[in-house]
Coordinates of C-alpha atoms in Angstrom, one line a residue:
M1 CA -1.5 23.6 -21.4
Q2 CA -3.3 20.5 -22.4
Q3 CA -2.3 17.0 -21.2
T4 CA -2.6 14.5 -24.1
E5 CA -1.4 11.0 -24.4
A6 CA 1.3 11.9 -26.9
S7 CA 2.7 14.8 -24.8
C8 CA 5.1 14.9 -21.9
A9 CA 3.4 13.6 -18.8
L10 CA 2.7 16.6 -16.5
H11 CA 1.7 17.3 -13.0
W12 CA -1.9 18.1 -12.0
V13 CA -2.0 21.1 -9.6
N14 CA -4.9 23.4 -8.8
G15 CA -6.9 22.2 -11.7
N16 CA -4.2 22.8 -14.2
W17 CA -1.5 20.8 -16.0
L18 CA 1.9 22.0 -14.8
D19 CA 5.3 21.4 -16.4
S20 CA 8.8 21.4 -14.9
E21 CA 12.1 22.6 -16.1
Q22 CA 13.6 19.2 -15.7
H23 CA 12.3 16.2 -17.7
G24 CA 12.9 12.4 -17.4
E25 CA 12.4 9.4 -19.7
S26 CA 9.8 6.7 -19.0
I27 CA 11.3 3.2 -19.7
N28 CA 9.6 -0.1 -20.5
P29 CA 11.4 -2.5 -18.0
A30 CA 10.8 -5.5 -20.3
T31 CA 12.8 -3.9 -23.2
G32 CA 14.8 -1.0 -21.8
K33 CA 13.3 1.2 -24.5
K34 CA 11.8 4.7 -24.0
I35 CA 8.1 5.0 -24.0
G36 CA 7.7 8.7 -23.1
D37 CA 8.8 11.8 -21.3
Y38 CA 7.7 13.3 -18.0
A39 CA 8.1 16.4 -15.9
I40 CA 10.1 15.9 -12.8
G41 CA 8.7 17.8 -9.8
D42 CA 10.8 19.7 -7.3
M43 CA 10.2 21.7 -4.2
N44 CA 8.6 24.6 -6.2
T45 CA 6.1 22.1 -7.7
A46 CA 5.4 20.7 -4.3
R47 CA 5.0 24.2 -2.8
A48 CA 2.5 25.1 -5.5
A49 CA 0.5 22.0 -4.8
V50 CA 0.4 22.5 -1.1
T51 CA -0.7 26.1 -1.6
A52 CA -3.6 24.9 -3.9
A53 CA -4.6 22.2 -1.4
S54 CA -4.5 24.6 1.5
Y55 CA -6.6 27.2 -0.3
A56 CA -9.2 24.5 -1.3
F57 CA -9.4 23.3 2.3
N58 CA -9.8 26.7 3.9
H59 CA -11.9 28.5 1.2
T60 CA -14.2 25.9 -0.2
N61 CA -17.1 23.9 1.4
W62 CA -15.3 20.6 0.7
K63 CA -14.5 19.8 4.3
H64 CA -18.2 20.4 5.4
D65 CA -20.1 19.0 2.4
R66 CA -20.4 15.2 3.1
E67 CA -22.9 14.7 0.3
R68 CA -20.5 16.1 -2.3
R69 CA -17.6 14.0 -1.0
A70 CA -19.7 10.9 -1.3
L71 CA -20.8 11.8 -4.8
V72 CA -17.2 12.5 -5.9
L73 CA -16.0 9.1 -4.6
H74 CA -18.8 7.3 -6.4
D75 CA -18.1 9.3 -9.6
L76 CA -14.3 8.6 -9.4
A77 CA -15.1 4.9 -9.0
D78 CA -17.2 4.9 -12.1
R79 CA -14.4 6.7 -14.0
F80 CA -11.7 4.3 -12.9
E81 CA -13.9 1.4 -14.0
A82 CA -14.6 3.0 -17.4
N83 CA -10.8 3.3 -17.9
A84 CA -9.8 0.0 -16.3
E85 CA -8.5 -1.8 -19.4
K86 CA -6.6 1.3 -20.6
L87 CA -5.0 1.6 -17.2
A88 CA -4.1 -2.1 -17.0
Q89 CA -2.5 -2.0 -20.5
L90 CA -0.4 1.1 -19.6
L91 CA 0.5 -0.3 -16.2
S92 CA 1.8 -3.5 -17.9
L93 CA 3.9 -1.5 -20.3
E94 CA 5.5 0.9 -17.8
N95 CA 5.5 -1.2 -14.6
G96 CA 6.2 -4.6 -16.1
K97 CA 3.3 -6.5 -14.5
I98 CA 1.8 -9.3 -16.6
L99 CA -1.7 -8.3 -17.7
P100 CA -3.7 -10.5 -15.3
E101 CA -1.8 -8.9 -12.4
A102 CA -2.3 -5.4 -13.8
R103 CA -6.0 -6.0 -14.1
F104 CA -6.1 -7.4 -10.5
E105 CA -4.5 -4.2 -9.3
I106 CA -6.9 -1.9 -11.1
S107 CA -9.8 -4.0 -9.9
L108 CA -9.1 -2.9 -6.3
V109 CA -9.6 0.8 -7.0
A110 CA -13.4 1.2 -7.5
P111 CA -14.6 -1.0 -4.6
G112 CA -12.3 1.0 -2.2
L113 CA -13.6 4.3 -3.4
R114 CA -17.2 3.2 -3.0
Y115 CA -16.6 1.7 0.4
C116 CA -15.2 5.1 1.5
A117 CA -18.2 6.9 0.0
G118 CA -20.2 4.9 2.5
L119 CA -17.9 5.8 5.3
V120 CA -18.6 9.5 4.6
F121 CA -22.0 9.1 6.3
Q122 CA -21.1 6.4 8.7
D123 CA -18.3 8.5 10.3
G124 CA -20.0 10.4 13.1
G125 CA -19.3 11.6 16.6
R126 CA -21.2 11.1 19.8
A127 CA -23.1 13.1 22.4
A128 CA -24.0 12.7 26.0
Q129 CA -25.7 14.5 28.8
W130 CA -23.4 14.5 31.9
G131 CA -25.3 16.8 34.1
N132 CA -28.6 18.7 34.3
G133 CA -28.4 21.2 31.5
R134 CA -24.9 20.1 30.7
F135 CA -23.9 18.2 27.5
S136 CA -20.9 17.2 25.6
L137 CA -20.6 16.7 21.8
V138 CA -17.6 15.0 20.2
I139 CA -17.2 15.5 16.4
R140 CA -14.5 14.3 14.0
E141 CA -13.1 16.9 11.7
P142 CA -10.7 16.6 8.7
V143 CA -7.1 17.4 9.8
G144 CA -6.3 19.5 6.8
V145 CA -4.0 18.9 3.8
A146 CA -2.9 15.3 3.6
G147 CA 0.4 14.4 1.8
I148 CA 0.2 11.0 0.1
S149 CA 3.4 9.3 -1.0
V150 CA 2.8 6.4 -3.5
P151 CA 5.4 3.7 -4.4
W152 CA 6.1 2.5 -7.9
N153 CA 5.2 -1.2 -7.4
S154 CA 1.4 -0.7 -7.3
P155 CA 0.8 2.9 -8.1
V156 CA -2.9 2.8 -8.9
A157 CA -4.1 0.6 -6.1
L158 CA -1.8 2.1 -3.4
L159 CA -2.8 5.7 -4.4
S160 CA -6.5 5.0 -4.2
R161 CA -6.0 3.1 -0.9
S162 CA -4.8 6.4 0.8
L163 CA -6.7 8.9 -1.4
A164 CA -10.2 7.4 -0.8
P165 CA -10.2 7.8 3.1
A166 CA -8.5 11.2 2.9
L167 CA -11.2 12.5 0.6
A168 CA -13.9 10.8 2.6
A169 CA -12.7 12.5 5.8
G170 CA -12.8 15.9 4.1
C171 CA -9.1 16.5 3.6
T172 CA -7.5 18.0 0.5
V173 CA -4.5 16.2 -0.8
V174 CA -1.1 16.5 -2.4
I175 CA 0.0 13.2 -4.0
K176 CA 3.7 12.5 -4.6
M177 CA 3.8 9.9 -7.4
P178 CA 6.9 8.0 -8.4
G179 CA 8.9 8.8 -11.6
Q180 CA 9.0 5.1 -12.6
T181 CA 5.3 5.2 -13.4
A182 CA 5.0 8.7 -14.8
Q183 CA 2.9 7.8 -17.8
V184 CA 0.5 5.8 -15.5
N185 CA 0.5 8.8 -13.2
A186 CA -0.6 11.1 -16.0
L187 CA -3.5 8.8 -16.9
I188 CA -4.6 8.6 -13.3
A189 CA -4.6 12.4 -13.2
R190 CA -6.6 12.7 -16.4
I191 CA -9.2 10.3 -14.9
I192 CA -9.5 12.2 -11.6
S193 CA -9.5 15.6 -13.3
S194 CA -12.4 14.6 -15.6
S195 CA -14.8 14.5 -12.6
P196 CA -16.9 17.7 -12.8
L197 CA -17.9 17.3 -9.1
L198 CA -14.4 17.7 -7.8
P199 CA -13.5 21.3 -6.7
K200 CA -10.3 22.8 -8.0
G201 CA -7.3 22.2 -5.7
V202 CA -8.8 19.3 -3.7
V203 CA -6.6 16.8 -5.4
N204 CA -3.1 17.7 -6.7
M205 CA -0.6 15.2 -8.2
V206 CA 3.1 15.7 -8.5
T207 CA 5.6 13.2 -10.1
G208 CA 8.9 13.5 -8.2
E209 CA 11.2 11.9 -5.7
K210 CA 13.0 13.0 -2.6
D211 CA 12.7 16.8 -3.0
V212 CA 8.9 16.5 -3.2
L213 CA 8.5 14.1 -0.3
S214 CA 10.9 16.2 1.9
F215 CA 8.9 19.3 1.3
L216 CA 5.6 17.6 2.2
V217 CA 7.2 16.1 5.3
E218 CA 8.7 19.4 6.5
S219 CA 5.8 21.7 5.6
P220 CA 3.8 22.9 8.6
D221 CA 0.8 23.2 6.2
V222 CA 0.7 19.4 5.7
P223 CA -0.3 18.0 9.1
V224 CA -0.5 14.3 8.0
I225 CA 1.5 12.1 5.7
S226 CA 0.2 8.8 4.4
F227 CA 3.3 6.9 3.2
T228 CA 3.7 3.5 1.6
G229 CA 7.3 2.4 1.0
S230 CA 10.4 1.0 2.7
T231 CA 10.9 0.9 6.5
R232 CA 14.2 2.8 6.1
T233 CA 12.4 5.7 4.4
G234 CA 9.6 5.5 6.9
R235 CA 12.0 5.9 9.8
A236 CA 13.7 8.8 8.1
I237 CA 10.6 10.8 7.3
Q238 CA 9.2 10.3 10.7
A239 CA 12.4 11.7 12.2
A240 CA 12.2 14.7 9.8
G241 CA 8.6 15.4 10.6
A242 CA 9.1 15.3 14.4
A243 CA 9.8 19.1 14.5
C244 CA 6.2 19.7 13.3
L245 CA 4.8 16.8 15.4
K246 CA 3.7 15.5 12.0
R247 CA 1.1 12.7 12.0
F248 CA 2.2 9.6 9.9
G249 CA 0.3 6.7 8.6
L250 CA 3.0 4.2 7.5
E251 CA 2.7 1.0 5.5
L252 CA 6.2 -0.2 5.3
G253 CA 8.2 -3.4 4.5
G254 CA 7.3 -7.0 5.0
K255 CA 8.8 -10.5 5.1
T256 CA 5.6 -12.6 4.9
P257 CA 6.1 -16.2 6.2
I258 CA 4.1 -19.0 4.6
I259 CA 3.7 -21.8 7.1
I260 CA 2.9 -25.3 5.7
F261 CA 2.0 -28.0 8.1
D262 CA 2.2 -31.8 7.4
D263 CA -1.6 -32.0 6.9
A264 CA -1.9 -29.1 4.4
D265 CA -3.4 -29.5 1.0
L266 CA -0.1 -29.3 -0.9
D267 CA -1.7 -28.8 -4.3
A268 CA -3.4 -25.6 -3.0
A269 CA -0.6 -24.5 -0.8
L270 CA 2.1 -24.7 -3.4
L271 CA 0.0 -23.0 -6.1
K272 CA -0.4 -20.1 -3.7
T273 CA 3.2 -20.2 -2.6
E274 CA 4.3 -19.8 -6.2
K275 CA 1.9 -16.8 -6.7
A276 CA 3.0 -15.3 -3.4
L277 CA 6.6 -15.3 -4.7
T278 CA 6.1 -14.3 -8.3
T279 CA 3.1 -11.8 -8.2
F280 CA 4.5 -8.4 -9.3
A281 CA 7.8 -10.3 -9.7
G282 CA 8.1 -10.3 -5.9
Q283 CA 7.9 -6.5 -5.7
F284 CA 5.1 -6.5 -3.2
C285 CA 5.1 -5.7 0.5
M286 CA 3.1 -9.0 1.1
T287 CA 5.4 -11.2 -1.1
G288 CA 5.6 -14.6 0.4
S289 CA 9.4 -14.6 0.8
R290 CA 9.8 -17.0 3.8
L291 CA 8.6 -20.6 3.4
L292 CA 8.4 -22.5 6.7
V293 CA 7.6 -26.2 6.2
Q294 CA 6.9 -29.0 8.7
R295 CA 9.4 -31.8 8.4
G296 CA 7.0 -34.5 7.3
V297 CA 6.3 -32.8 4.0
A298 CA 9.5 -30.9 3.5
N299 CA 10.9 -33.2 0.8
R300 CA 7.8 -33.1 -1.3
V301 CA 7.5 -29.3 -1.0
R302 CA 11.2 -28.9 -1.9
E303 CA 11.0 -31.2 -4.9
R304 CA 7.8 -29.7 -6.3
L305 CA 8.8 -26.1 -5.9
I306 CA 12.2 -26.8 -7.5
A307 CA 10.4 -28.3 -10.5
R308 CA 7.9 -25.5 -10.8
L309 CA 10.2 -22.5 -10.2
S310 CA 12.8 -23.9 -12.6
T311 CA 10.2 -24.0 -15.5
L312 CA 8.3 -20.8 -14.7
K313 CA 7.8 -18.7 -17.9
V314 CA 9.4 -15.3 -17.4
G315 CA 8.8 -12.7 -20.1
P316 CA 7.3 -9.4 -21.2
A317 CA 3.8 -8.5 -20.1
S318 CA 3.0 -8.2 -23.8
E319 CA 3.4 -11.9 -24.3
A320 CA 0.4 -14.1 -23.3
F321 CA 2.7 -16.9 -22.2
S322 CA 4.5 -14.8 -19.5
E323 CA 3.8 -16.0 -16.0
M324 CA 6.1 -13.3 -14.4
G325 CA 7.3 -10.0 -15.7
P326 CA 10.5 -8.0 -15.2
L327 CA 11.7 -6.1 -12.2
I328 CA 11.2 -2.3 -12.4
D329 CA 14.8 -1.7 -13.7
K330 CA 18.2 -3.2 -14.1
D331 CA 19.5 -1.5 -11.0
N332 CA 17.1 -3.5 -8.9
V333 CA 18.2 -6.7 -10.8
E334 CA 21.7 -6.1 -9.6
R335 CA 20.6 -5.2 -6.1
V336 CA 18.7 -8.4 -5.7
D337 CA 21.5 -10.5 -7.1
V338 CA 24.0 -9.0 -4.7
M339 CA 21.7 -10.0 -1.8
V340 CA 21.5 -13.6 -3.2
E341 CA 25.2 -13.9 -3.7
R342 CA 25.8 -12.7 -0.1
A343 CA 23.3 -15.3 1.1
L344 CA 25.2 -18.1 -0.7
Q345 CA 28.4 -16.9 0.8
D346 CA 26.8 -17.0 4.2
G347 CA 25.8 -20.6 3.9
A348 CA 22.4 -20.6 2.0
V349 CA 22.0 -23.5 -0.4
A350 CA 20.6 -22.7 -3.9
L351 CA 17.8 -25.1 -4.7
V352 CA 17.0 -22.9 -7.7
R353 CA 19.6 -20.3 -8.5
G354 CA 17.6 -18.2 -10.9
G355 CA 19.1 -14.8 -11.2
P356 CA 19.6 -12.1 -13.9
V357 CA 18.8 -12.9 -17.5
R358 CA 22.0 -11.8 -19.3
E359 CA 21.6 -13.6 -22.6
G360 CA 19.0 -14.0 -25.3
P361 CA 16.0 -11.9 -26.2
L362 CA 15.2 -11.0 -22.6
A363 CA 18.7 -9.7 -21.8
S364 CA 17.8 -6.1 -22.7
G365 CA 15.1 -6.1 -20.0
A366 CA 15.2 -6.1 -16.2
F367 CA 14.4 -9.8 -15.8
Y368 CA 15.3 -11.9 -12.8
L369 CA 14.5 -15.6 -12.7
P370 CA 12.9 -16.9 -9.5
T371 CA 15.5 -18.0 -6.8
F372 CA 14.8 -20.6 -4.1
L373 CA 17.3 -20.9 -1.2
E374 CA 17.4 -23.2 1.8
V375 CA 18.8 -21.8 5.0
D376 CA 19.4 -23.2 8.5
S377 CA 19.5 -19.8 10.3
S378 CA 17.0 -17.0 10.6
A379 CA 19.9 -14.7 11.2
L380 CA 20.9 -14.5 7.5
A381 CA 20.3 -11.2 5.9
I382 CA 18.3 -12.9 3.1
V383 CA 15.8 -14.0 5.8
Q384 CA 15.8 -10.7 7.7
E385 CA 15.9 -8.1 4.9
E386 CA 13.1 -7.3 2.5
V387 CA 14.4 -8.4 -1.0
F388 CA 11.6 -6.9 -3.2
G389 CA 12.3 -9.5 -5.8
P390 CA 11.4 -13.2 -6.5
V391 CA 13.6 -14.8 -3.9
L392 CA 12.2 -17.4 -1.6
T393 CA 13.9 -19.0 1.5
L394 CA 13.1 -22.4 3.0
Q395 CA 13.3 -23.4 6.6
V396 CA 12.1 -26.7 8.2
F397 CA 10.3 -26.9 11.5
D398 CA 8.9 -29.7 13.7
T399 CA 6.3 -28.2 16.1
E400 CA 3.7 -25.4 16.2
E401 CA 5.8 -23.6 18.7
E402 CA 8.9 -23.7 16.5
A403 CA 6.8 -22.5 13.5
V404 CA 5.6 -19.5 15.5
A405 CA 9.1 -18.7 16.7
L406 CA 10.6 -18.8 13.2
A407 CA 7.7 -16.7 11.8
N408 CA 8.3 -14.1 14.5
Q409 CA 12.0 -13.9 14.1
S410 CA 11.8 -10.8 12.0
E411 CA 11.5 -7.1 12.6
Y412 CA 8.6 -7.1 10.2
G413 CA 5.0 -8.0 10.9
L414 CA 2.8 -7.1 7.9
A415 CA 1.3 -10.5 7.0
A416 CA 1.5 -14.3 7.3
S417 CA -0.1 -17.3 5.6
I418 CA -0.8 -20.6 7.4
W419 CA -1.7 -23.9 5.7
S420 CA -3.3 -26.9 7.4
S421 CA -6.4 -29.0 7.1
D422 CA -6.8 -29.1 10.9
L423 CA -9.6 -26.9 12.2
N424 CA -7.8 -25.6 15.3
C425 CA -4.1 -25.6 14.5
P426 CA -4.2 -22.5 12.2
L427 CA -6.2 -20.5 14.7
R428 CA -3.8 -21.4 17.5
V429 CA -0.8 -20.4 15.4
A430 CA -2.5 -17.2 14.1
A431 CA -3.1 -16.0 17.6
H432 CA 0.6 -16.0 18.3
I433 CA 1.8 -14.6 15.0
D434 CA 3.0 -11.0 15.1
A435 CA 1.4 -9.7 11.9
G436 CA -1.4 -7.4 11.0
T437 CA -3.0 -9.8 8.5
V438 CA -3.0 -13.6 8.8
W439 CA -4.5 -15.8 6.0
I440 CA -5.5 -19.4 6.7
N441 CA -5.2 -21.6 3.6
D442 CA -5.0 -18.5 1.4
W443 CA -2.7 -15.6 0.6
A444 CA -3.3 -11.9 -0.4
T445 CA -7.1 -11.9 0.1
I446 CA -7.9 -8.2 0.7
R447 CA -11.2 -6.8 1.7
D448 CA -12.1 -3.1 1.9
E449 CA -14.2 -3.5 5.0
F450 CA -11.4 -5.0 7.0
E451 CA -8.3 -3.2 8.2
E452 CA -4.8 -3.6 6.7
G453 CA -1.5 -2.7 8.2
G454 CA 1.5 -3.9 10.0
Y455 CA 3.0 -4.8 13.4
K456 CA 6.5 -3.9 14.5
Q457 CA 8.6 -2.3 11.8
S458 CA 6.0 -2.9 9.1
G459 CA 4.3 0.4 9.9
Q460 CA 1.7 2.2 12.0
G461 CA -1.9 3.0 11.6
R462 CA -4.4 1.1 9.4
L463 CA -5.8 1.5 5.9
R464 CA -9.0 -0.1 4.7
G465 CA -11.8 -1.0 7.1
L466 CA -13.4 1.4 9.7
A467 CA -10.0 2.5 11.0
Q468 CA -8.8 4.0 7.7
L469 CA -10.2 7.5 8.4
D470 CA -8.4 7.8 11.7
D471 CA -5.2 9.2 10.2
F472 CA -7.1 12.0 8.5
V473 CA -9.4 13.3 11.3
E474 CA -9.1 15.2 14.5
Y475 CA -11.5 14.8 17.5
K476 CA -13.1 17.9 18.9
H477 CA -14.9 18.0 22.2
I478 CA -17.6 20.7 22.5
V479 CA -19.1 21.4 25.9
L480 CA -22.7 22.8 25.9
Q481 CA -24.2 24.1 29.2
P482 CA -27.6 25.7 28.3
G483 CA -28.8 25.2 31.8
A484 CA -31.9 23.7 33.3
M485 CA -35.4 24.7 32.4
S486 CA -36.5 25.9 35.9
Q487 CA -35.0 27.2 39.1
K488 CA -36.7 24.4 41.0
E489 CA -34.8 21.7 39.0
T490 CA -31.6 23.5 39.7
E491 CA -32.3 23.6 43.5
V492 CA -33.0 19.9 43.6
E493 CA -29.8 19.2 41.7
N494 CA -27.8 21.3 44.2
E495 CA -29.3 19.5 47.2
H496 CA -27.9 16.2 45.8
Q497 CA -24.4 17.6 45.3

């Protein structure tokens, strides 16, 4: 069966396009209109994918052939670059991102693949002589089949972020892709499958939901899961995988604080604050959702953000004027609005109410206007819970110590942003922030050569950087005792024992 752009979006398993009995509809979140059909994977689909990946791991030379793995990663990088605009256009249509944001997401893919191609040869073991004629060798081997679970908010970038190190390590993979981006999934699969260097069964892609993820988590043939998603689901799958002592790499929720001190460059800080809230319509693990402002500039920050967020141009990705697109669907619009209403009942003050668009040409889409709330307590649910929508809270502080305390009053610890023109203040504060990434006078700068991951309930393990292969490898200690070259050397050694 051939996969074409006009056909139902299918799974890619063992080098073949695979259909399912059950189909779903892909919807444009900006209009609510159908844009295609897709096959919905189930446990049988997942089982077939795991079988293919296990065979490829055990019966091909993939796990041993470093040169081939590096070539494949470079080849995939070239192919994603060649299809970058096509991917960005489809991502905007199906995911709702405005085109500049879709292009930004796609731009992250090729550099990450190429960096991991370099890690293929950098990743080595070590050796030492610990006695006369006695040696130890430590090597790092691929763990086996890796299950990768990808969320719908950034399906291209977050797939490649886990796929690149898994392939570099020598694992074979089964990827669970989200139904909300099925047409994008199919295009990704076409790009990957076009590589003539990739052995059959090394990469398998299944579009599905809970059944597929549950099978991967519970299967003894999938020793490691790389999961990006909510903290609630991360906890659940970790508990389910405990019976197999499953290894998990988890990148989970976030509540990124943006800390603005009195001496900050407000023009730069507020421009980034706006983007930190509205990029991907706030559907981003690093969304800047908590604004902490020192009292001396609080009034100016409040006034300028009210003016800016009140006039932000929300619209379809297809419109050049749009500064923020829709949420992924109307169910999420209602979910976010319930959270905002509860916050208002609990004492939050609406500086910009925003909310669902229920009238006019945008009413058929899943649009939610930016919302800006001032709160006086970190205990409110709107401060503590990940919203995954364009909702920003404001709290005022006086001292560095208070700023740190407010920033750390969260179960999450994925990222933080600090703004000050002082040389030393941001470094002092950053040293006490419980977060895996801290930006100074910036937000969402990501580098492939530096690790990314969370503290506390924002996850475990690291992606990007040198540490990203750790989830996908085992250490093996090999002891060699060939003996000494002469009996005399052995006698001398014994005299000293």
